[in-house]
């Protein structure tokens, strides 16, 4: 297991280095000068040049890349061009919203999808199965921002159970914070739950065709008992893949939902940084998200090996 983990870690580390080069190169080719943008059209060239020196934009690309990546390795993400505060402080502040929101949405989608997928697989071809498949197809097709607006209209405007948006901060209390994140988490979770339920159902149905399941049925187990006792564990590998991808999506892809609910999360920070040409924030946040994706991938690989020991020998 240790050898397998080290091999995967080395492979993912190389991916991280390649991603850092790609992100830096992509951001640097974007047209426009952050210093000129900050000072306005009428700024003197000498003033723009002085600000470029202050922001660390005057060196060669290679020097700037090494400065950036060595800073990231030590936790120093640089200074925001716009807010003039450490980028690490901005990211930490926004992660306090985005990370719990992603975890909340992932927990909801898993809690909904796994029993639904199991239930549909146990009733394959029946009316309940067809109804679930139609509902999950609808859940995948409808954009999550539409779900978000519908939830606001029903639960915030009509019923007035929760506020329509905003985040009071964790200092207002754990219950108040979770309450503020509930509608955004549901809006994010529903489409993901629909995808996960379909994957779970398909994996279980495929597993039901295996010889060991037929043997279990021949010993007297019902279809539902064979599913729960023998098929469920082996059907988890594709489900773990989707869960890993979903967490990455929920953490990085909640820009629209955060804007719908006025949440001060990481998605809104990236959006604001792009519009303000705060390149150091964009680079650092995107790199952090890539790191999160690679870390989740590593953990999913370890979970694969735990579920199926044959993978450790490959």
mmCIF file of N, CA and C in Angstrom, residues 104 162-163 165-182 263:
data_model
loop_
_atom_site.group_PDB
_atom_site.id
_atom_site.type_symbol
_atom_site.label_atom_id
_atom_site.label_comp_id
_atom_site.label_asym_id
_atom_site.label_seq_id
_atom_site.Cartn_x
_atom_site.Cartn_y
_atom_site.Cartn_z
ATOM 1 N N UNK A 104 -20.750 20.736 2.499
ATOM 2 C CA UNK A 104 -22.187 20.634 2.779
ATOM 3 C C UNK A 104 -22.923 20.089 1.547
ATOM 4 N N UNK A 162 -35.844 31.251 5.332
ATOM 5 C CA UNK A 162 -34.423 31.635 5.354
ATOM 6 C C UNK A 162 -34.250 32.941 4.605
ATOM 7 N N UNK A 163 -33.069 33.549 4.754
ATOM 8 C CA UNK A 163 -32.793 34.791 4.023
ATOM 9 C C UNK A 163 -32.485 34.474 2.562
ATOM 10 N N UNK A 165 -30.125 35.652 0.720
ATOM 11 C CA UNK A 165 -28.713 35.627 0.370
ATOM 12 C C UNK A 165 -27.875 36.283 1.442
ATOM 13 N N UNK A 166 -26.570 36.345 1.187
ATOM 14 C CA UNK A 166 -25.645 36.927 2.150
ATOM 15 C C UNK A 166 -25.142 35.882 3.136
ATOM 16 N N UNK A 167 -24.066 36.249 3.798
ATOM 17 C CA UNK A 167 -23.492 35.338 4.796
ATOM 18 C C UNK A 167 -23.097 36.157 6.015
ATOM 19 N N UNK A 168 -23.658 35.840 7.199
ATOM 20 C CA UNK A 168 -23.389 36.666 8.390
ATOM 21 C C UNK A 168 -22.030 36.437 9.003
ATOM 22 N N UNK A 169 -21.325 35.382 8.579
ATOM 23 C CA UNK A 169 -20.025 35.050 9.174
ATOM 24 C C UNK A 169 -20.203 34.011 10.267
ATOM 25 N N UNK A 170 -19.146 33.208 10.474
ATOM 26 C CA UNK A 170 -19.216 32.135 11.479
ATOM 27 C C UNK A 170 -19.258 32.687 12.892
ATOM 28 N N UNK A 171 -18.839 33.946 13.063
ATOM 29 C CA UNK A 171 -18.897 34.521 14.402
ATOM 30 C C UNK A 171 -20.335 34.736 14.865
ATOM 31 N N UNK A 172 -21.291 34.703 13.923
ATOM 32 C CA UNK A 172 -22.709 34.825 14.290
ATOM 33 C C UNK A 172 -23.273 33.527 14.853
ATOM 34 N N UNK A 173 -22.490 32.463 14.796
ATOM 35 C CA UNK A 173 -22.952 31.183 15.335
ATOM 36 C C UNK A 173 -22.972 30.113 14.264
ATOM 37 N N UNK A 174 -22.692 28.870 14.690
ATOM 38 C CA UNK A 174 -22.636 27.754 13.732
ATOM 39 C C UNK A 174 -23.998 27.532 13.068
ATOM 40 N N UNK A 175 -25.060 27.564 13.863
ATOM 41 C CA UNK A 175 -26.397 27.337 13.314
ATOM 42 C C UNK A 175 -26.786 28.407 12.301
ATOM 43 N N UNK A 176 -26.453 29.660 12.609
ATOM 44 C CA UNK A 176 -26.774 30.760 11.690
ATOM 45 C C UNK A 176 -26.000 30.615 10.390
ATOM 46 N N UNK A 177 -24.726 30.227 10.492
ATOM 47 C CA UNK A 177 -23.916 30.046 9.290
ATOM 48 C C UNK A 177 -24.435 28.914 8.423
ATOM 49 N N UNK A 178 -24.738 27.778 9.052
ATOM 50 C CA UNK A 178 -25.254 26.631 8.283
ATOM 51 C C UNK A 178 -26.596 26.978 7.644
ATOM 52 N N UNK A 179 -27.410 27.709 8.375
ATOM 53 C CA UNK A 179 -28.710 28.129 7.838
ATOM 54 C C UNK A 179 -28.535 29.003 6.586
ATOM 55 N N UNK A 180 -27.532 29.884 6.614
ATOM 56 C CA UNK A 180 -27.295 30.756 5.458
ATOM 57 C C UNK A 180 -26.767 29.972 4.256
ATOM 58 N N UNK A 181 -26.082 28.855 4.514
ATOM 59 C CA UNK A 181 -25.501 28.076 3.415
ATOM 60 C C UNK A 181 -26.434 26.977 2.896
ATOM 61 N N UNK A 182 -27.582 26.790 3.554
ATOM 62 C CA UNK A 182 -28.441 25.660 3.197
ATOM 63 C C UNK A 182 -28.991 25.757 1.774
ATOM 64 N N UNK A 263 -22.672 35.338 -1.756
ATOM 65 C CA UNK A 263 -21.768 34.725 -0.784
ATOM 66 C C UNK A 263 -20.331 35.172 -1.055
#
